[in-house]
Coordinates of C-alpha atoms and ligand atoms in Angstrom, one line a residue:
M1 CA 48.2 13.9 -71.8
Q2 CA 44.9 12.8 -70.3
T3 CA 41.6 14.0 -71.7
L4 CA 38.4 14.1 -69.8
N5 CA 35.0 15.1 -71.0
V6 CA 32.4 17.4 -69.4
A7 CA 29.2 15.8 -70.6
L8 CA 26.9 18.7 -71.2
G9 CA 25.2 17.6 -74.5
E10 CA 25.8 20.2 -77.2
R11 CA 27.9 22.2 -74.9
A12 CA 30.2 19.3 -73.9
Y13 CA 33.9 20.1 -73.8
P14 CA 37.2 18.4 -73.2
I15 CA 39.7 18.9 -70.3
H16 CA 43.3 18.2 -71.4
I17 CA 45.7 17.7 -68.6
G18 CA 49.4 17.2 -69.2
R19 CA 52.9 18.7 -69.6
G20 CA 54.0 21.1 -72.3
L21 CA 50.4 22.0 -73.4
L22 CA 50.7 25.8 -73.5
G23 CA 52.4 25.9 -76.9
R24 CA 50.1 23.2 -78.4
A25 CA 48.0 25.4 -80.7
D26 CA 46.8 22.2 -82.3
L27 CA 44.8 21.5 -79.2
I28 CA 43.1 24.9 -79.3
L29 CA 42.4 25.3 -83.0
P30 CA 39.5 22.9 -83.2
H31 CA 37.7 25.0 -80.6
L32 CA 38.0 28.4 -82.3
K33 CA 35.2 29.8 -84.5
T34 CA 37.5 32.1 -86.4
Q35 CA 41.3 32.7 -86.5
R36 CA 41.0 35.4 -83.8
V37 CA 41.7 35.2 -80.1
A38 CA 41.7 37.7 -77.2
I39 CA 43.8 36.6 -74.3
V40 CA 43.1 37.8 -70.7
T41 CA 45.9 37.3 -68.2
N42 CA 47.5 39.2 -65.3
E43 CA 50.8 41.0 -64.4
V44 CA 52.2 37.8 -62.7
V45 CA 51.2 35.2 -65.2
G46 CA 51.6 37.3 -68.3
P47 CA 55.4 37.7 -68.1
L48 CA 55.8 33.9 -67.4
Y49 CA 53.5 32.4 -70.0
L50 CA 51.7 34.8 -72.4
E51 CA 54.4 34.7 -75.1
R52 CA 54.5 30.9 -75.1
L53 CA 50.7 30.7 -75.6
R54 CA 50.7 33.6 -78.1
A55 CA 53.6 32.3 -80.2
G56 CA 52.0 28.9 -80.7
L57 CA 48.7 30.5 -81.9
E58 CA 50.4 33.2 -84.1
D59 CA 52.5 30.5 -85.7
A60 CA 49.3 28.6 -86.5
G61 CA 47.9 31.7 -88.2
V62 CA 45.7 33.0 -85.4
R63 CA 45.6 36.7 -84.8
T64 CA 45.9 37.5 -81.1
A65 CA 45.2 40.5 -78.8
A66 CA 45.9 40.5 -75.1
V67 CA 45.1 42.4 -71.9
V68 CA 47.2 42.2 -68.8
L69 CA 45.2 42.8 -65.6
P70 CA 46.4 43.8 -62.1
D71 CA 47.0 40.7 -59.9
G72 CA 44.9 39.4 -57.1
E73 CA 41.5 38.8 -55.5
A74 CA 41.2 42.5 -54.6
H75 CA 41.0 43.2 -58.4
K76 CA 38.2 40.7 -59.2
D77 CA 35.8 43.7 -59.6
W78 CA 33.9 45.9 -62.0
E79 CA 36.8 48.2 -62.7
T80 CA 39.1 45.4 -63.8
L81 CA 36.3 43.7 -65.7
A82 CA 35.8 46.9 -67.6
R83 CA 39.4 46.7 -68.8
I84 CA 38.7 43.4 -70.5
F85 CA 35.8 45.1 -72.4
D86 CA 38.0 48.1 -73.2
M87 CA 40.5 45.8 -74.9
L88 CA 37.9 43.7 -76.7
L89 CA 36.3 46.9 -78.2
A90 CA 39.6 48.7 -78.9
E91 CA 40.7 45.6 -80.8
R92 CA 37.4 45.4 -82.6
C93 CA 36.8 41.9 -81.4
E94 CA 33.7 40.2 -82.8
R95 CA 31.2 37.8 -81.2
S96 CA 33.0 35.0 -83.0
T97 CA 36.4 35.9 -81.5
T98 CA 37.4 33.5 -78.8
L99 CA 38.4 34.8 -75.3
V100 CA 41.2 32.8 -73.7
A101 CA 41.7 33.1 -69.9
L102 CA 45.3 32.5 -69.0
G103 CA 45.9 32.5 -65.2
G104 CA 44.4 31.3 -61.9
G105 CA 40.8 31.4 -60.8
V106 CA 40.6 35.1 -60.6
V107 CA 41.5 35.6 -64.2
G108 CA 39.4 32.6 -65.2
D109 CA 36.3 33.8 -63.4
M110 CA 36.6 37.3 -64.7
G111 CA 37.5 36.3 -68.2
G112 CA 34.6 33.9 -68.3
F113 CA 32.2 36.6 -67.1
A114 CA 33.5 39.0 -69.7
A115 CA 33.0 36.3 -72.4
A116 CA 29.4 35.7 -71.2
C117 CA 28.6 39.4 -71.5
Y118 CA 30.6 40.7 -74.5
Q119 CA 28.2 41.1 -77.4
R120 CA 25.9 38.8 -75.4
G121 CA 28.3 35.9 -75.5
M122 CA 31.6 35.0 -77.2
P123 CA 33.4 31.6 -77.2
F124 CA 35.7 31.1 -74.2
I125 CA 38.6 28.8 -73.4
Q126 CA 40.2 28.2 -69.9
V127 CA 44.0 27.9 -69.6
P128 CA 44.4 27.5 -65.8
T129 CA 47.8 28.0 -64.3
T130 CA 47.3 27.4 -60.5
L131 CA 46.5 24.1 -58.9
L132 CA 43.2 25.5 -57.6
S133 CA 42.1 26.6 -61.1
Q134 CA 43.2 23.3 -62.7
V135 CA 41.2 21.2 -60.3
D136 CA 38.2 23.4 -59.8
S137 CA 37.5 26.9 -61.1
S138 CA 38.3 26.3 -64.8
V139 CA 35.7 23.4 -65.0
G140 CA 32.0 23.9 -64.7
G141 CA 31.2 27.3 -66.0
K142 CA 30.8 29.4 -62.9
T143 CA 32.0 32.9 -63.7
A144 CA 31.8 36.0 -61.5
I145 CA 33.3 39.1 -59.9
N146 CA 33.1 40.1 -56.3
H147 CA 31.1 42.9 -54.7
P148 CA 32.2 44.6 -51.5
L149 CA 29.1 43.1 -49.8
G150 CA 29.7 39.5 -51.1
K151 CA 32.0 37.2 -52.9
N152 CA 31.2 36.1 -56.5
M153 CA 27.8 37.8 -56.2
I154 CA 27.7 39.1 -59.8
G155 CA 28.2 36.5 -62.5
A156 CA 26.8 33.9 -64.9
F157 CA 26.9 30.2 -65.7
Y158 CA 28.9 30.2 -68.9
Q159 CA 30.8 27.1 -70.0
P160 CA 34.2 27.1 -71.7
R161 CA 34.7 25.2 -75.0
L162 CA 38.0 23.8 -73.7
V163 CA 40.1 23.5 -70.6
L164 CA 43.8 23.2 -71.2
A165 CA 45.7 22.4 -67.9
D166 CA 49.4 22.5 -68.4
I167 CA 51.0 21.0 -65.3
D168 CA 54.4 22.6 -66.2
T169 CA 52.9 26.0 -65.2
L170 CA 52.8 24.8 -61.6
D171 CA 56.6 24.8 -61.4
T172 CA 56.5 28.6 -60.8
L173 CA 53.5 28.5 -58.3
P174 CA 54.5 29.6 -54.8
D175 CA 54.2 26.9 -52.1
R176 CA 51.4 28.9 -50.3
E177 CA 49.3 28.8 -53.5
L178 CA 49.9 25.1 -53.9
S179 CA 48.7 24.4 -50.4
A180 CA 45.6 26.6 -50.9
G181 CA 44.8 24.6 -54.1
L182 CA 45.0 21.3 -52.2
A183 CA 42.1 22.4 -50.0
E184 CA 39.8 22.1 -53.1
V185 CA 41.5 18.7 -54.0
I186 CA 40.8 17.3 -50.5
K187 CA 37.2 18.6 -50.9
Y188 CA 36.5 16.0 -53.6
G189 CA 37.7 13.2 -51.3
L190 CA 35.5 14.4 -48.5
I191 CA 32.3 15.0 -50.5
R192 CA 32.2 11.9 -52.8
D193 CA 35.4 10.0 -53.3
P194 CA 36.7 8.2 -50.1
G195 CA 39.2 6.2 -52.1
F196 CA 40.8 9.4 -53.3
L197 CA 40.8 10.8 -49.7
A198 CA 42.7 7.7 -48.6
W199 CA 45.2 8.2 -51.4
L200 CA 45.6 11.9 -50.5
E201 CA 46.3 11.0 -46.9
L202 CA 49.2 8.8 -48.1
N203 CA 50.5 11.2 -50.8
L204 CA 50.2 14.8 -49.4
D205 CA 54.0 15.0 -49.1
R206 CA 54.5 14.0 -52.7
L207 CA 52.0 16.6 -53.8
M208 CA 53.7 19.3 -51.8
A209 CA 57.1 18.2 -53.2
R210 CA 55.5 18.7 -56.7
D211 CA 56.0 15.1 -57.8
T212 CA 54.7 15.3 -61.3
D213 CA 53.0 11.9 -61.4
A214 CA 51.2 12.6 -58.1
L215 CA 50.1 16.1 -59.3
A216 CA 48.8 14.7 -62.6
W217 CA 46.9 12.0 -60.9
A218 CA 45.4 14.4 -58.3
I219 CA 44.4 16.9 -61.0
E220 CA 42.8 14.2 -63.2
R221 CA 40.9 12.6 -60.3
S222 CA 39.7 16.0 -59.1
C223 CA 38.5 17.0 -62.6
R224 CA 36.8 13.7 -63.0
N225 CA 34.8 14.3 -59.9
K226 CA 34.0 17.9 -60.8
A227 CA 33.0 16.9 -64.3
E228 CA 30.6 14.3 -63.0
V229 CA 28.9 16.7 -60.6
V230 CA 28.6 19.4 -63.2
A231 CA 27.2 17.1 -65.8
A232 CA 24.5 16.0 -63.3
D233 CA 23.6 19.4 -62.0
E234 CA 25.0 22.2 -64.2
T235 CA 23.2 25.2 -62.5
E236 CA 23.3 24.0 -58.9
Q237 CA 19.7 23.0 -58.3
G238 CA 20.9 20.3 -55.9
E239 CA 23.9 18.0 -56.0
R240 CA 26.4 20.7 -57.2
A241 CA 26.0 22.4 -53.9
L242 CA 28.2 19.7 -52.5
L243 CA 31.1 21.4 -54.2
N244 CA 30.5 24.4 -51.9
L245 CA 31.7 22.4 -48.8
G246 CA 33.4 24.9 -46.5
H247 CA 32.5 27.8 -48.8
T248 CA 29.8 29.5 -46.7
F249 CA 32.2 30.1 -43.9
G250 CA 35.1 30.5 -46.3
H251 CA 33.4 33.3 -48.3
A252 CA 32.5 35.0 -45.1
I253 CA 36.2 35.0 -44.0
E254 CA 37.3 36.4 -47.4
T255 CA 34.6 39.1 -47.5
G256 CA 34.9 40.0 -43.8
L257 CA 38.7 40.3 -43.8
G258 CA 38.9 42.0 -47.2
Y259 CA 39.5 40.2 -50.5
G260 CA 43.1 38.8 -50.8
E261 CA 43.9 38.8 -47.1
W262 CA 43.4 35.0 -46.9
L263 CA 43.8 33.0 -50.1
H264 CA 40.5 31.4 -51.3
G265 CA 41.8 27.9 -50.6
E266 CA 42.9 28.8 -47.2
A267 CA 39.5 30.2 -46.4
V268 CA 37.9 27.0 -47.8
A269 CA 40.2 24.9 -45.7
A270 CA 39.3 26.7 -42.5
G271 CA 35.6 26.8 -43.6
T272 CA 35.6 23.1 -44.0
M273 CA 36.8 22.6 -40.4
M274 CA 34.1 25.0 -39.3
A275 CA 31.4 23.2 -41.2
A276 CA 32.5 19.9 -39.7
E277 CA 32.4 21.4 -36.2
L278 CA 29.0 22.9 -36.8
S279 CA 27.7 19.5 -38.1
R280 CA 29.0 17.9 -34.8
R281 CA 27.3 20.5 -32.7
L282 CA 24.0 19.9 -34.6
G283 CA 24.5 16.1 -33.9
W284 CA 24.9 15.2 -37.6
I285 CA 28.4 13.7 -37.3
D286 CA 30.5 12.5 -34.3
A287 CA 33.7 13.9 -32.9
A288 CA 35.8 11.2 -34.6
A289 CA 34.5 12.3 -38.0
V290 CA 35.5 15.9 -37.3
Ligands
NAD1 P1 44.5 33.5 -58.2 O1 43.9 33.5 -59.5 O2 44.5 34.8 -57.5 O3 46.0 33.0 -58.4 C1 46.8 32.9 -57.2 C2 48.1 33.7 -57.4 O4 49.0 32.9 -58.2 C3 48.0 35.0 -58.1 O5 48.9 35.9 -57.6 C4 48.3 34.6 -59.5 O6 48.8 35.7 -60.3 C5 49.5 33.7 -59.3 N1 49.7 32.7 -60.3 C6 48.8 32.1 -61.2 N2 49.4 31.2 -61.9 C7 50.7 31.2 -61.5 C8 51.9 30.4 -61.9 N3 51.7 29.4 -62.8 N4 53.1 30.7 -61.4 C9 53.2 31.7 -60.5 N5 52.1 32.4 -60.0 C10 50.9 32.2 -60.6 O7 43.8 32.4 -57.2 P2 43.3 30.9 -57.5 O8 43.6 30.2 -56.2 O9 43.9 30.3 -58.7 O10 41.8 31.1 -57.7 C11 41.0 31.6 -56.6 C12 39.7 32.2 -57.3 O11 39.0 31.2 -57.9 C13 38.8 32.9 -56.3 O12 38.4 34.1 -56.8 C14 37.6 31.9 -56.2 O13 36.4 32.5 -55.9 C15 37.6 31.3 -57.6 N6 37.0 30.0 -57.7 C16 36.1 29.8 -58.7 C17 35.5 28.6 -58.8 C18 34.6 28.4 -59.9 O14 33.9 27.3 -60.0 N7 34.4 29.3 -60.9 C19 35.9 27.5 -58.0 C20 36.9 27.8 -57.0 C21 37.4 29.0 -56.9
LIG2 N1 33.4 25.6 -56.9 C1 32.0 25.4 -56.8 C2 31.3 25.0 -58.1 O1 31.9 24.9 -59.1 O2 30.1 24.7 -58.1

């Protein structure tokens, strides 16, 4: 297991990356305020991984509740968010209960926003299960839901207390989702890590073949890059905007086509090409760079 740190002073937190972490309640317990946890997951991830996470916690004496949301970007909305609050209230969860988001970026973004709002803020842990969420969305505290008029338009900066990235969960991820996640991995190479970009150009086949060592290295290097940017500019006053490479076009694609038509990473990949082409037309970079 590798552990990185997101250096945010009193709100600093670890990112654990490795295999077999889902059942490791010992990694979660130090970050709980009380022995109560509310798990947010969805109808795809829940059947695969909820019991493993839950059993580890219950065996360690933690009382758990859970809500299983409908799957997909089209459900990253008010109605689905309200289902999280319904569960938290029905289970009489307190401000000291910890919300654990188990799933991809959609579950993580919605779970984090619910945690920011419930009783004006409850502790929150990210357990990301897609490549995209392990390298990007689980780190840095951006939480949100979509609005029909714009993606991620309603949300909050709200940092988790822990990110637990179990690489084993990627075994069940469809190839299309793996490719989409790679768009955000490549982004780090393009914006600030040329050595990583060169490594990616040599190792893309290994990553698509799910070579565990290659995946672990790419996730760690991506998280290291993200943690550094977030620590320098938590609320995107400047440098953090670099992480949005390709996202202006990408979000327009997602909103324009309807959420879920294109995967987020696919839209970011196309958006990155469009941003490069725009930069060329503005005379900022040459054709070779595009
Ligand atoms: P997602 O959460 O929709 O997950 C992709 C699909 O894979 C879903 O169908 C999901 O149920 C399924 N899935 C998840 N884990 C699985 C597993 N282990 N095995 C099999 N299936 C699994 O999409 P995503 O790509 O993870 O995240 C995209 C979202 O993240 C977008 O809403 C985007 O806006 C957001 N995002 C947020 C940030 C941030 O900083 N907060 C950064 C990047 C992206
Ligand atoms: N994914 C963009 C950010 O975290 O700032």
